[in-house]
Every structure is written in C-alpha cells, then in structure tokens.
Coordinates of C-alpha atoms and ligand atoms in Angstrom, one line a residue:
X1 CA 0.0 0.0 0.0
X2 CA 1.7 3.7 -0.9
X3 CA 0.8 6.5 0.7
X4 CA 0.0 9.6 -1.1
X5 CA 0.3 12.9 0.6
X6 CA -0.1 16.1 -0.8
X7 CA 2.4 18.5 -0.6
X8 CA 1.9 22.4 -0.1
X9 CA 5.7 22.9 -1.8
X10 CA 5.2 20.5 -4.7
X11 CA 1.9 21.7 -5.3
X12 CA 0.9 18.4 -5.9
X13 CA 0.0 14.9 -4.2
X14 CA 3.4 12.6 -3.7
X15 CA 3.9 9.4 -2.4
X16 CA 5.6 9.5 1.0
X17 CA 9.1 8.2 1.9
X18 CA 9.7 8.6 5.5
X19 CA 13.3 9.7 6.3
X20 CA 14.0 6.6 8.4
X21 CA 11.9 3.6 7.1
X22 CA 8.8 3.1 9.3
X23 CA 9.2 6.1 11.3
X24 CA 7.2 10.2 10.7
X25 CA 8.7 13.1 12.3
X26 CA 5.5 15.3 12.4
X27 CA 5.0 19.1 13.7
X28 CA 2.3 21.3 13.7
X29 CA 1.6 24.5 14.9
X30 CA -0.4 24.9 18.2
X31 CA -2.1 27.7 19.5
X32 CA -1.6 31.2 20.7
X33 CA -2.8 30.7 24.3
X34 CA -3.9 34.0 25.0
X35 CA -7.9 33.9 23.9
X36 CA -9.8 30.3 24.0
X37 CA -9.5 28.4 21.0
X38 CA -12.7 28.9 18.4
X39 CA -14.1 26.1 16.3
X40 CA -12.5 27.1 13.6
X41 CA -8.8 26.5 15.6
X42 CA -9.9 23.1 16.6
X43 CA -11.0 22.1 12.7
X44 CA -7.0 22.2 11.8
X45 CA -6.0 20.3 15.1
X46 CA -8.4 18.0 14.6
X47 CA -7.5 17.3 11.2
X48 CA -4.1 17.2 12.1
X49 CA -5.2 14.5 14.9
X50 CA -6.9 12.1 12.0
X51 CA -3.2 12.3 9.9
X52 CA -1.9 11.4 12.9
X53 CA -4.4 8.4 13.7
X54 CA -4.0 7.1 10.2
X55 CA -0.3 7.5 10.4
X56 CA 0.2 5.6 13.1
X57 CA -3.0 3.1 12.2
X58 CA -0.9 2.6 9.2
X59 CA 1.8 0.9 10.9
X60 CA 4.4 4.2 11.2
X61 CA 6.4 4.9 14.5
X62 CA 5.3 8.8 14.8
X63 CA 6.9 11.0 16.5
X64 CA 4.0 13.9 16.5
X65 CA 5.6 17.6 18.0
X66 CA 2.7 20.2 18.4
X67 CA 3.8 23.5 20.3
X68 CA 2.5 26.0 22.5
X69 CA 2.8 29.6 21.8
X70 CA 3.5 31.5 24.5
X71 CA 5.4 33.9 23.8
X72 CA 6.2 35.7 20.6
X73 CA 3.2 35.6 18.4
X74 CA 3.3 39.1 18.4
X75 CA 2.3 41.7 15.9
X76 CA 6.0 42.3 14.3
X77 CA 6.4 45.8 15.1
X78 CA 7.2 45.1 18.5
X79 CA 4.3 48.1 19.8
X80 CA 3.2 47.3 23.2
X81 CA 0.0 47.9 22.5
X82 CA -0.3 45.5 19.7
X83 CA 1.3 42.6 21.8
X84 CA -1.9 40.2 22.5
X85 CA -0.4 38.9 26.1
X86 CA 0.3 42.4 27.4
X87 CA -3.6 43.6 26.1
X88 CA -4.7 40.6 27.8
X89 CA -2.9 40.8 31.0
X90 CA -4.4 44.4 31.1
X91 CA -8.0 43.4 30.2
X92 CA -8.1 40.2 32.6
X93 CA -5.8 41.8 35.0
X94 CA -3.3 38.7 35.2
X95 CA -0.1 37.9 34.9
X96 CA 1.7 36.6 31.4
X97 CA 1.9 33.4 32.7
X98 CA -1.2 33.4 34.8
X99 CA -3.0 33.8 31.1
X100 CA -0.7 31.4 29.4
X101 CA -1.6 28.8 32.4
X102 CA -5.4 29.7 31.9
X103 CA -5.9 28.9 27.9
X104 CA -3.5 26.0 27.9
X105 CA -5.9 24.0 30.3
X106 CA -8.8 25.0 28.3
X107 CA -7.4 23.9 24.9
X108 CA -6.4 20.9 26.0
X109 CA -10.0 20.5 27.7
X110 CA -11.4 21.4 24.1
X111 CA -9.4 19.1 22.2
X112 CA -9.8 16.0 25.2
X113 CA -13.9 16.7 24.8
X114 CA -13.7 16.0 21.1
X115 CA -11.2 13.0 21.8
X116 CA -8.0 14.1 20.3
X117 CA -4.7 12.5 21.3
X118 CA -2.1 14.4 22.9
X119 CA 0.9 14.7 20.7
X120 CA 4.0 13.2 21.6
X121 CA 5.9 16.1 22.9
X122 CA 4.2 19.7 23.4
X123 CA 7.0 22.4 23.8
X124 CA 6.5 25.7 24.8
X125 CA 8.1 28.9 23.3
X126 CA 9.1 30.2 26.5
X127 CA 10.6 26.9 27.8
X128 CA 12.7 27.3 24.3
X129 CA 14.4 31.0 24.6
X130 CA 18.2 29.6 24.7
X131 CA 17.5 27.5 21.7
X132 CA 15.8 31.0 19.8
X133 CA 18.6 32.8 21.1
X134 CA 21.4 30.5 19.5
X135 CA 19.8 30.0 16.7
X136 CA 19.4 34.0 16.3
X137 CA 23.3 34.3 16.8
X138 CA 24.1 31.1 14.3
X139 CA 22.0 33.4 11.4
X140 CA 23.7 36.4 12.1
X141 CA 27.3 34.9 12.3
X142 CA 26.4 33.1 8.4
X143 CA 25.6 36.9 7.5
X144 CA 21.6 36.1 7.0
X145 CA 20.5 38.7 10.2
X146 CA 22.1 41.9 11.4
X147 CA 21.6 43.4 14.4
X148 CA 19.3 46.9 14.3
X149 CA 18.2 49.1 17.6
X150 CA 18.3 46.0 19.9
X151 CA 16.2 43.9 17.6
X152 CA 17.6 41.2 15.4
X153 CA 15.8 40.7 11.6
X154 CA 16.3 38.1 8.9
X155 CA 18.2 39.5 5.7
X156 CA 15.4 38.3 2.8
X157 CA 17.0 40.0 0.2
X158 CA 21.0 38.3 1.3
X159 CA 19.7 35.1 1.4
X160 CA 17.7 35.4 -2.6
X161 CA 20.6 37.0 -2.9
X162 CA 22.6 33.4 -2.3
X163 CA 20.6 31.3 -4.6
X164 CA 17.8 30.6 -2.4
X165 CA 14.1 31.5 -3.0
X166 CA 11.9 33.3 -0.4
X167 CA 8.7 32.6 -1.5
X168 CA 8.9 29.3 -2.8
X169 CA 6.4 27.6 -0.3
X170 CA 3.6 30.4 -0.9
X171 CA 4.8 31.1 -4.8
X172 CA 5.0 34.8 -4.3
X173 CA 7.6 36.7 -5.7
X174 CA 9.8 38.7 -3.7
X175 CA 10.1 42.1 -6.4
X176 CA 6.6 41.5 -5.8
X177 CA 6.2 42.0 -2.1
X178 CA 8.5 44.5 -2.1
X179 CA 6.9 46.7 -4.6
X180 CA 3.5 45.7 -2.1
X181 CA 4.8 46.7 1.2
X182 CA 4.9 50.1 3.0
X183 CA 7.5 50.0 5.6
X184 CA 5.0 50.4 8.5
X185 CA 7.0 47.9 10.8
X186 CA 9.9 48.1 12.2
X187 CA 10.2 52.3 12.4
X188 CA 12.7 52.0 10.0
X189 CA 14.9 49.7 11.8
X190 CA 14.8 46.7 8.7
X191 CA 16.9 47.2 5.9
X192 CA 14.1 45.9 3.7
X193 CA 10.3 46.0 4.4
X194 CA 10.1 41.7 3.8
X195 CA 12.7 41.2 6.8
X196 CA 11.1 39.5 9.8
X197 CA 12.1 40.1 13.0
X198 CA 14.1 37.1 14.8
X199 CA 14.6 39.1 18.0
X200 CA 12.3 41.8 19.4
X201 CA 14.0 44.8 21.3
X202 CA 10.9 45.0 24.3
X203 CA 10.1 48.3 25.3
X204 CA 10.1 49.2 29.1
X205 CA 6.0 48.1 29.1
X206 CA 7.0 44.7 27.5
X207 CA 6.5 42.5 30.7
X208 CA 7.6 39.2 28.8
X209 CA 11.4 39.8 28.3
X210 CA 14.7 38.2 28.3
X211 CA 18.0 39.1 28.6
X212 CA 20.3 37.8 25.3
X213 CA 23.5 39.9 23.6
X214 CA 21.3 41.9 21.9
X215 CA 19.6 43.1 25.3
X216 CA 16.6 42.6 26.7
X217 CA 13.9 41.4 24.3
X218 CA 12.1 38.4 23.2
X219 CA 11.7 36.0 19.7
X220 CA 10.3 36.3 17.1
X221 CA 7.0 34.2 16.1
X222 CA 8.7 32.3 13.5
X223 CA 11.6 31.3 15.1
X224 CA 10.2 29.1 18.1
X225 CA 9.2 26.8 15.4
X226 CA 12.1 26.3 13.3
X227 CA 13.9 26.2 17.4
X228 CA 12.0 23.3 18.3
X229 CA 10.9 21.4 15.4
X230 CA 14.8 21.6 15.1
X231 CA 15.7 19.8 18.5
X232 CA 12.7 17.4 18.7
X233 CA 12.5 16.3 15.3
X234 CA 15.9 16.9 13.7
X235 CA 17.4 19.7 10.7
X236 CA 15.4 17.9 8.1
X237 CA 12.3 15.9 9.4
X238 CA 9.0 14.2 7.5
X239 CA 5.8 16.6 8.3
X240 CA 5.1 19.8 9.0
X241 CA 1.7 20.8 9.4
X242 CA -1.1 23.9 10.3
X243 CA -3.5 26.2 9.0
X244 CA -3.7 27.6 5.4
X245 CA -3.4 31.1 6.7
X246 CA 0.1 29.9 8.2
X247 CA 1.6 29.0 4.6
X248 CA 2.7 32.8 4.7
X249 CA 5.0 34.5 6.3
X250 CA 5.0 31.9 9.2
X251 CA 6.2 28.9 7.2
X252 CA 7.9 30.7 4.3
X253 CA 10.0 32.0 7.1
X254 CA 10.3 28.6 8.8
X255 CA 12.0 27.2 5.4
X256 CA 14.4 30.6 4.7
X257 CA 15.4 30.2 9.1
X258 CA 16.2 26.5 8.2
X259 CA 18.1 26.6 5.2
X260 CA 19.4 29.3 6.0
X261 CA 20.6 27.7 9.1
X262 CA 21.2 24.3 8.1
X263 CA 21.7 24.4 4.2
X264 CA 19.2 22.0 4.1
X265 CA 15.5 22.5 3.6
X266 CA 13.7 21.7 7.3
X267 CA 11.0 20.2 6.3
X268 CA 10.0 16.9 3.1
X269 CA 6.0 17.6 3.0
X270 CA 4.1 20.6 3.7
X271 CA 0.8 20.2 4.9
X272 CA -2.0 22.7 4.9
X273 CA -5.4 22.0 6.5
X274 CA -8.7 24.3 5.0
X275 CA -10.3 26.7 6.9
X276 CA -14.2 26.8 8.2
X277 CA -16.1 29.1 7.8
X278 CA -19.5 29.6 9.3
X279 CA -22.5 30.4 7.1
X280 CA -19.9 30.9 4.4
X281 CA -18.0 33.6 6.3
X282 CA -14.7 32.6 7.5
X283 CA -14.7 31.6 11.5
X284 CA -12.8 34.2 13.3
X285 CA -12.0 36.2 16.5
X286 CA -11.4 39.6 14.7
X287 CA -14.6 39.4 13.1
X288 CA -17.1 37.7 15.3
X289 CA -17.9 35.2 12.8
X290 CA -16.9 32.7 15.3
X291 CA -18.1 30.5 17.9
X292 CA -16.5 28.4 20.9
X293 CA -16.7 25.0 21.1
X294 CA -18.7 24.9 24.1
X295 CA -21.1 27.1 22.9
X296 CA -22.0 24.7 20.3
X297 CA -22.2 21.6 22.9
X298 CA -24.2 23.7 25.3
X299 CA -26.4 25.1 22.5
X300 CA -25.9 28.5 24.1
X301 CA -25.5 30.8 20.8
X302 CA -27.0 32.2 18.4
X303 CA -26.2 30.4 15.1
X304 CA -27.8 26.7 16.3
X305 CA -31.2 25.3 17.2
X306 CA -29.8 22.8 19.3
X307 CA -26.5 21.5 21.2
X308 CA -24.4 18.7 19.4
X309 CA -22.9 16.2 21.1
X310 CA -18.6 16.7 20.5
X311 CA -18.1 13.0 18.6
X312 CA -21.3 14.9 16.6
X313 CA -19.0 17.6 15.9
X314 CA -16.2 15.5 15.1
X315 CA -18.0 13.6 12.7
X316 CA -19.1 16.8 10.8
X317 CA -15.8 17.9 10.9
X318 CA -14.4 14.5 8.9
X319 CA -16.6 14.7 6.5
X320 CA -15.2 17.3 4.9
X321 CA -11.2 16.5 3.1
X322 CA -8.9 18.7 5.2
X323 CA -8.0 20.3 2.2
X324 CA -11.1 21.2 1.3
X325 CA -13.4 24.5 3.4
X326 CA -15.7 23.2 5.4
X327 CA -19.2 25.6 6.2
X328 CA -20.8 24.4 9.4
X329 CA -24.4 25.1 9.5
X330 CA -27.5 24.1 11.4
X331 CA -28.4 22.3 8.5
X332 CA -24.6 20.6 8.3
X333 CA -25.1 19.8 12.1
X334 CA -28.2 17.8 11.4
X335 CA -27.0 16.0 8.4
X336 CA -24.3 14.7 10.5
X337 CA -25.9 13.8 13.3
X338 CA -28.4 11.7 11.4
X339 CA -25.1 10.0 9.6
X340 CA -23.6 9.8 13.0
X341 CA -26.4 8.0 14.9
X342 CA -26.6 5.6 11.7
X343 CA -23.6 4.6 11.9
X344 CA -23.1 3.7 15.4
X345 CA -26.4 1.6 15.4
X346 CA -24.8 -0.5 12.5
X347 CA -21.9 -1.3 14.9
X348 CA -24.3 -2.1 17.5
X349 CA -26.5 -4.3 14.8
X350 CA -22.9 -5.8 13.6
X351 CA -22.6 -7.0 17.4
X352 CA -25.7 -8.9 17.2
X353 CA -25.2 -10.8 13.3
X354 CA -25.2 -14.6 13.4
X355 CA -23.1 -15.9 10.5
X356 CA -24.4 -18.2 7.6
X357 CA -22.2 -21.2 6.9
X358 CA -22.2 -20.3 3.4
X359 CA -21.8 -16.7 1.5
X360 CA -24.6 -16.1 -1.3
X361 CA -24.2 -12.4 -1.0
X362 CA -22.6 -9.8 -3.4
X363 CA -20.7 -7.5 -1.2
X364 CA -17.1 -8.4 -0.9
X365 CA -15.3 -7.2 2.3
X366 CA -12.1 -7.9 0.6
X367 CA -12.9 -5.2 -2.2
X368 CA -15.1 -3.3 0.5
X369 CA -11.5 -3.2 2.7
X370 CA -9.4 -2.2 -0.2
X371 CA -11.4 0.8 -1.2
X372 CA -11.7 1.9 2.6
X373 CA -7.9 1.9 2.8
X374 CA -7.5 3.6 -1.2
X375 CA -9.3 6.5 0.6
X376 CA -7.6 6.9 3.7
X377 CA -3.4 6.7 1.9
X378 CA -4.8 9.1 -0.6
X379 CA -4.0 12.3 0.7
X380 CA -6.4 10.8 3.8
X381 CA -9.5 11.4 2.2
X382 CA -11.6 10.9 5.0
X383 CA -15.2 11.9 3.1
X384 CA -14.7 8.9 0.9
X385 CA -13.2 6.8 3.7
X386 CA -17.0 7.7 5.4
X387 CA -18.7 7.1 2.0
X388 CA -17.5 3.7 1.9
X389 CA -18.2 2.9 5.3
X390 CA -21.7 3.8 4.5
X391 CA -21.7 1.4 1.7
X392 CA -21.1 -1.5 4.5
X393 CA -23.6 0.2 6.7
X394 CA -25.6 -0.6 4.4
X395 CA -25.1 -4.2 3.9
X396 CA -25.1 -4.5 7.9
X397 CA -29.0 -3.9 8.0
X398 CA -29.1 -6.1 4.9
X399 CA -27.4 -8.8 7.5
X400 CA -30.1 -7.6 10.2
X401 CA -33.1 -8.2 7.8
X402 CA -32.3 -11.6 6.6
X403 CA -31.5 -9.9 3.0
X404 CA -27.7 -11.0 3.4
X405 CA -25.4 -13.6 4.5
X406 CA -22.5 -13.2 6.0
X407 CA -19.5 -16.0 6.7
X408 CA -17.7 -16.3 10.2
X409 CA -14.7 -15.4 8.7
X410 CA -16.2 -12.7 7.0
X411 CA -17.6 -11.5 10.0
X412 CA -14.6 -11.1 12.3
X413 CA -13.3 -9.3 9.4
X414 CA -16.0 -6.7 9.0
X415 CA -16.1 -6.5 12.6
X416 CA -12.2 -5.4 13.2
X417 CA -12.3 -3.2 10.6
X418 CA -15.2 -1.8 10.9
X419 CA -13.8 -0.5 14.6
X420 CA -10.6 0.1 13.5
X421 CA -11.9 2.6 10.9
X422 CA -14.4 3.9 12.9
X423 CA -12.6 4.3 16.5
X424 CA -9.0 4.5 15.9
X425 CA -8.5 6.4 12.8
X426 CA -11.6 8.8 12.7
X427 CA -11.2 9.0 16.1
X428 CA -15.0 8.8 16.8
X429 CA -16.8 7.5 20.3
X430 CA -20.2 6.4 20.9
X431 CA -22.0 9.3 22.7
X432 CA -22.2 6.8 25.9
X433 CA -18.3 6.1 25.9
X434 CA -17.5 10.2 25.5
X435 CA -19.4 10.8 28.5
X436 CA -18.7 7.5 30.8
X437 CA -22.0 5.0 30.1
X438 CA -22.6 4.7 34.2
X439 CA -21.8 8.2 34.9
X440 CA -24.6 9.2 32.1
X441 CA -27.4 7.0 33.4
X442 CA -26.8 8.5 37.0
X443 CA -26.7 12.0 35.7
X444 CA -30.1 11.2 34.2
X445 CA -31.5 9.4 36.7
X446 CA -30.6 12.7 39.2
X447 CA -32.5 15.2 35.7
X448 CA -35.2 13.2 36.2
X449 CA -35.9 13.4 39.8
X450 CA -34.7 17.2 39.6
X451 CA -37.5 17.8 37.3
X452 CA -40.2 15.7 39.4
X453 CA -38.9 18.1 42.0
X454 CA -39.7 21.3 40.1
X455 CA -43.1 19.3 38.8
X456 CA -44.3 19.1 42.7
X457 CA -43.0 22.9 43.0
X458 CA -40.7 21.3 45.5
X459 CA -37.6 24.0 44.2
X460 CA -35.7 23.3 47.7
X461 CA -35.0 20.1 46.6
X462 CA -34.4 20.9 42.7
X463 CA -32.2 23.8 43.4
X464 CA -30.8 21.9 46.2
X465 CA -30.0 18.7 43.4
X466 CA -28.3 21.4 40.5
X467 CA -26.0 23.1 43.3
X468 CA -24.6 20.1 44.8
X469 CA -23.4 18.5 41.1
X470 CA -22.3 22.4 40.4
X471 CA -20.5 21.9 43.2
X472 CA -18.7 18.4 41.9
X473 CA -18.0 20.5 38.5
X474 CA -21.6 18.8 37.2
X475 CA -23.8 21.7 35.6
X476 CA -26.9 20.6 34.6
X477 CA -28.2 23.2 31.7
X478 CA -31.7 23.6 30.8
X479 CA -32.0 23.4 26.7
X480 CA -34.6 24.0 24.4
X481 CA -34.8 20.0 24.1
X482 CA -34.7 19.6 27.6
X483 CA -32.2 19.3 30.5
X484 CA -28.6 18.3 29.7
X485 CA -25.2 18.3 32.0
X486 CA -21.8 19.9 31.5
X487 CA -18.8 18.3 33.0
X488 CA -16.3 20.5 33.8
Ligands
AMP1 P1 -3.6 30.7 16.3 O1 -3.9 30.3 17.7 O2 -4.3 32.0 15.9 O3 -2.1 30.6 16.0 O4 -4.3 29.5 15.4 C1 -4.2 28.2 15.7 C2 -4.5 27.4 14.4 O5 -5.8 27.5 14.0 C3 -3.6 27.8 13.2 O6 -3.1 26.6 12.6 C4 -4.6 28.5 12.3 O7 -4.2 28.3 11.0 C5 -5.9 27.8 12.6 N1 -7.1 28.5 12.3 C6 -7.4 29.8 12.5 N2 -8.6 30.1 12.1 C7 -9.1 29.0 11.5 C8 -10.4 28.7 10.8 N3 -11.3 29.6 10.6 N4 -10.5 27.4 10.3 C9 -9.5 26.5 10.5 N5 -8.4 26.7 11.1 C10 -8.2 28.0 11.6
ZN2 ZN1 4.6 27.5 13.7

C-alpha cells in the first residue's frame, strides 16, 4: 500500500518516503494561548489528529511535535499595545503566565472533549528562549541577520541573494512583495520592508522579556518553530503541518530560518489544513464570525437550534477532506448527526449478526476493505473513507433483515475493521463512551428526579440537586430540548 500525501511545496500529491523507514517526524503549529480556542482553531488540530491516527493506524512509528505559543506571536512591530499577552494581562488583569496557564488548560479541555490524542511532545516557546537565542546568533554569524536598535531581523533579500528562493512555499515573488509593502513595521529599523524580525527589542511596558547579547527582548513568532521542530525532530524531518493562513509568512519563514541555518530544507512535506467558515463567512475572533466549542455543545449561541454532542462535531468535521473548506451550519449539524447515529447503530447491529455457513451475498469485504484503505493513503481522504463505510452500513441492515449472508470469517473481518476505521483512525466515540455510560445514566436518573422536584414545585430540593453537582463540577443546563449536563 503507498501513501500519497499532498504536498503544499510541490503543489501536488506525492507518495511519501519517510526519512527513516517506518518512522514520521511530524510538527504542527499549536495555539496562541492568549484567547480560547474557536471552532475554527480546533478544525486544523483536529485534522491534524486524524493524519496522525492514520499515520500511526498505518503501521508508522510517529513522532507527533505540536507546540504552545507562548510567547512571541506578536504583531511584528514590536508596539506594546499590539502585543496580544500584554492587552490581555491588562484586560483580565493577570499575569503573562497566569493567562498562558489559563488557555492551555482549556485547549487541551477542548481538544480532550472532542477525543483528540495528545501529541507526543508539546514544547512551549518560553521553555525554548536559549534554543531562539542560539539560533538568532548562528544566522547572524552566516551573514543572513544583522543586528538593528536592539532587535535582530532576517536578511530576505542576502539570502535570494545566495541562490535561495523566499517565497517558494507560498509562490510569491519577492520584487513582488516589495513593490507591495509600505514599511510600516519596524520604524525603519529593517533594511528591507520583507525582513522578519528574529529578535524583538521590548520596550520598558513589555513584561515578557529576556535578557540575550542583543539586550533585553524576546523571539520572534517564526523562530520558536524552526527552534524546536529543530531539537525534537531533527534539521530535516517528515511533516510539518497547520493552517492555510500559516503557509505565509510563518512557514515561508520557517524554510528561509532553516536553510538558511542548516543548508538543508527543514522540512520533506508541507501540509496545509482548509479553513471553516460559518455560514460561508470565514470563523474568526477579529470578526465575530466565530463560535467556541462549548457554545455549540451547550447550545448556548446564536447560530444553532440545538446542542451537538462533540463525537457529533467531530464527525461533521471528517466529512469534509482537510483540504477542502468546510461551512458548518444548522443544516450541516443535522445532516451529520443523522449520519452519526446511523452509523453507530450499525456497529451495535454488527454485534448482534449470526453468520451463515455459506456466503450467497454480493458485497465483498475484501474489495469493501481495499477501497476503505485507497481512501484513507490518498491524501487521507476521509469523506470517501465515510462514504464507503456507508456502503457496509448498508449491507449491515441487509445482515439484520435476513436480506444477506454473512460467513464467520467474513464477520470477524467486517467487525475489526469496521472499529478500527471507525474508532482508531476517525477518532469517533459512541456518545455513551465520550461521556462515561454509568456516569450518564446516573446524571439522568438525578435530571429526572430534579425535574419531578420542580413538577411538585418542591424547588428546595431541585435547586438543592443542580447546586450540589455544580459543586462536583456537574452543571446541569436547561436546553430547548430539555435538561442536559456539562462536565467541567
Ligand atoms: P492561532 O492560535 O491563531 O495561531 O491559530 C491556531 C491554528 O488555528 C492555526 O493553525 C490556524 O491556521 C488555525 N485557524 C485559525 N482560524 C481558522 C479557521 N477559521 N479554520 C480553520 N483553522 C483555523
Ligand atoms: Zn509554527
């Protein structure tokens, strides 16, 4: 079986040769953990999760790096006032890390609820400013950075100048961008308006600071990548992922910090995941098109009739390729919830099939198999990986109306795949298993008496019931559809 990936640089799908033989070095971008995470944020990790799944479901040793930004994501000019920590240290009134601390527990609660795996290591780009700082003074001593004010920048136009191509990732031209740029940033400290900053002089409000030869300051964005993607995952590794809106300047400037660095290009296949948008309108903070993900669990917004279960969400989210947009919807939502309750009553049905000593049915799981796993090594294609599973969906209720027959071998076949597919690699989880079978039916037993409570106007007792689970991090919400509980 070969794996096809496609490849952001190429411009085209390639099959994929691992550096070392059965083994992926992967990275992908994490967060900014200074705001929660939207939906649209959790759309590229979790498409980065299902690569991940299949990666390893395909028998590779991955080594999967995902970062936390925590420092440096700044807007380049290096203003105060435009550095998203400092304005939201002043709005919440807490400290740097006190607001780093804050939105790393709730991504990671975000991406638990909708059952991603944690990657293998998850740096942070504070716990990486020695490795920033060496790497700032190998670039400057190979003549591709100068030093300007107290702030270091990366020399674009030295290193075109040397052969190599800035621009080659997002097929922009540099006379181009030069003729396109005002020189806004920097207050005239860049030689050329296309440099990037590597090291930021801070100015006495900059609370996030460090001391290095250049004074005190802190890194660049782009350069806490190429630092640790560099010491986790080696000068040249397999994968590096993220967002579509990353391809530039973050990752252009990735591949000009690592050749530049290493004379060798960091990375063998660039991977871009689509965006969502909502009602066609791209999902984001800055223009309140956007909407957390507990806000659609909870139902609490404006844009949904109802809540969605997360493996509900998830699903929606698969079946969509990662390369193409997605647009969630109400009427997307409901689509995929009808999908999502069909499927996992096949796998229940599949439980309870008796097998026929002899096959007289049409549907081959061999074929059935080999056009599941086409689908998933090409490029991952994970709407026609759903499509096909559909097509044995199908032939399940055949099995549970007499319609089919099915052999014991046969069976065991269907059935291990069938779960593989389904759990492992999409990632999915019956509704019961995301939120602990026992722990549901108590929850509704206790809804149920709450409400008898409230029926008998007995609100001691109701109110009584809601604050003692609120109290073991249990809120029980009332919904249009009725009562439901958040576990927090
Ligand atoms: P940030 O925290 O802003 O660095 O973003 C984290 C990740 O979310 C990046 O990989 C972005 O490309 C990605 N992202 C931002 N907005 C969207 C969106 N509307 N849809 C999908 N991914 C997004
Ligand atoms: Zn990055």
């Amino acid at each position: 079986m070969q794996l096809k990936i496609y490849n952001s640089l190429a411009g085209a799908k390639e099959i994929f040769k691992p550096i070392l033989e059965g083994n992926v070095g992967m990275y992908v971008c994490g967060p900014t953990v200074y705001s929660n995470v939207h939906l649209g944020n959790v759309r590229t990790f979790l498409s980065f999760d299902f690569i991940y799944r299949s990666l390893t479901h395909l028998g590779y040793k991955v080594r999967y790096v995902r970062n936390i930004t925590d420092a440096g994501h700044l807007t380049d000019d290096g203003d105060v006032n435009n550095d998203r920590f400092v304005k939201q240290t002043r709005l919440e009134k807490l400290e740097p890390m006190e607001i780093v601390q804050k939105y790393t527990v709730d991504f990671h609660k975000v991406l638990e609820m909708f059952n991603l795996l944690p990657p293998n290591i998850e740096p942070t780009a504070t716990g990486h400013i020695v490795e920033q700082i060496e790497l700032t003074q190998k670039l400057i001593e190979k003549g591709f950075a100068y030093e300007s004010n107290g702030s270091v920048y990366f020399d674009v136009l030295e290193y075109n100048s040397r052969g190599l191509n800035y621009g080659e990732l997002s097929k922009r031209n540099i006379e181009e961008l030069f003729a396109n740029t005002r020189d806004l940033d920097g207050q005239g400290e860049k030689k050329n308006p296309q440099d990037f900053a590597l090291w930021k002089k801070a100015s006495p409000a900059h609370i996030m600071r460090w001391n290095s030869p250049w004074g005190e300051g802190f890194p660049g964005w782009h350069l806490e990548c190429t630092a640790m993607s560099t010491k986790y995952l080696g000068e040249t590794f397999d994968i590096h992922g993220g967002g579509m809106d990353l391809k530039f300047p973050h990752h252009e400037c990735e591949i000009a910090q690592g050749k530049a660095c290493n004379d060798a290009a960091p990375v063998n296949y660039w991977m871009h995941a689509n965006m969502l948008t909502m009602n066609s309108q791209r999902m984001s903070k800055s223009t309140g098109n956007y909407i957390l993900p507990m806000q659609l669990v909870t139902g609490e917004n404006d844009f949904f009739e109802k809540p969605f279960h997360p493996s509900i969400v998830r699903f929606c989210f698969l079946q969509a390729h990662y390369r193409s947009v997605l647009d969630i919807s109400n009427d997307a939502m409901i689509a995929s919830e009808k999908g999502f309750v069909r499927l996992m009553e096949a796998v229940k049905v599949l439980g309870n099939v008796t097998p026929a000593d002899e096959k007289q049915s049409g549907f081959s799981i061999e074929e059935w198999k080999n056009k599941a796993y086409d689908a998933l090594t090409d490029d991952f294609n994970s709407p026609v990986l759903i499509a096909h599973l559909f097509e044995a969906v199908k032939y399940i209720f055949a099995l549970k109306d007499g319609k089919e027959t099915i052999t014991t071998k046969d069976l065991e076949d269907l059935r291990s795949t069938l779960h593989a597919l389904i759990f492992d690699v999409l990632g999915l989880q019956t509704i019961e298993e995301n939120n602990n079978e026992k722990l549901d039916q108590t929850l509704k037993v206790l809804i149920e008496l709450r409400n008898q409570a409230r029926k008998s106007k007995n609100f001691e007792l109701s109110d009584q019931i809601r604050d003692k689970l609120l109290a073991e991090g249990i809120e029980l919400k009332d919904g249009r559809d009725g009562t439901f509980y958040i576990l927090n």
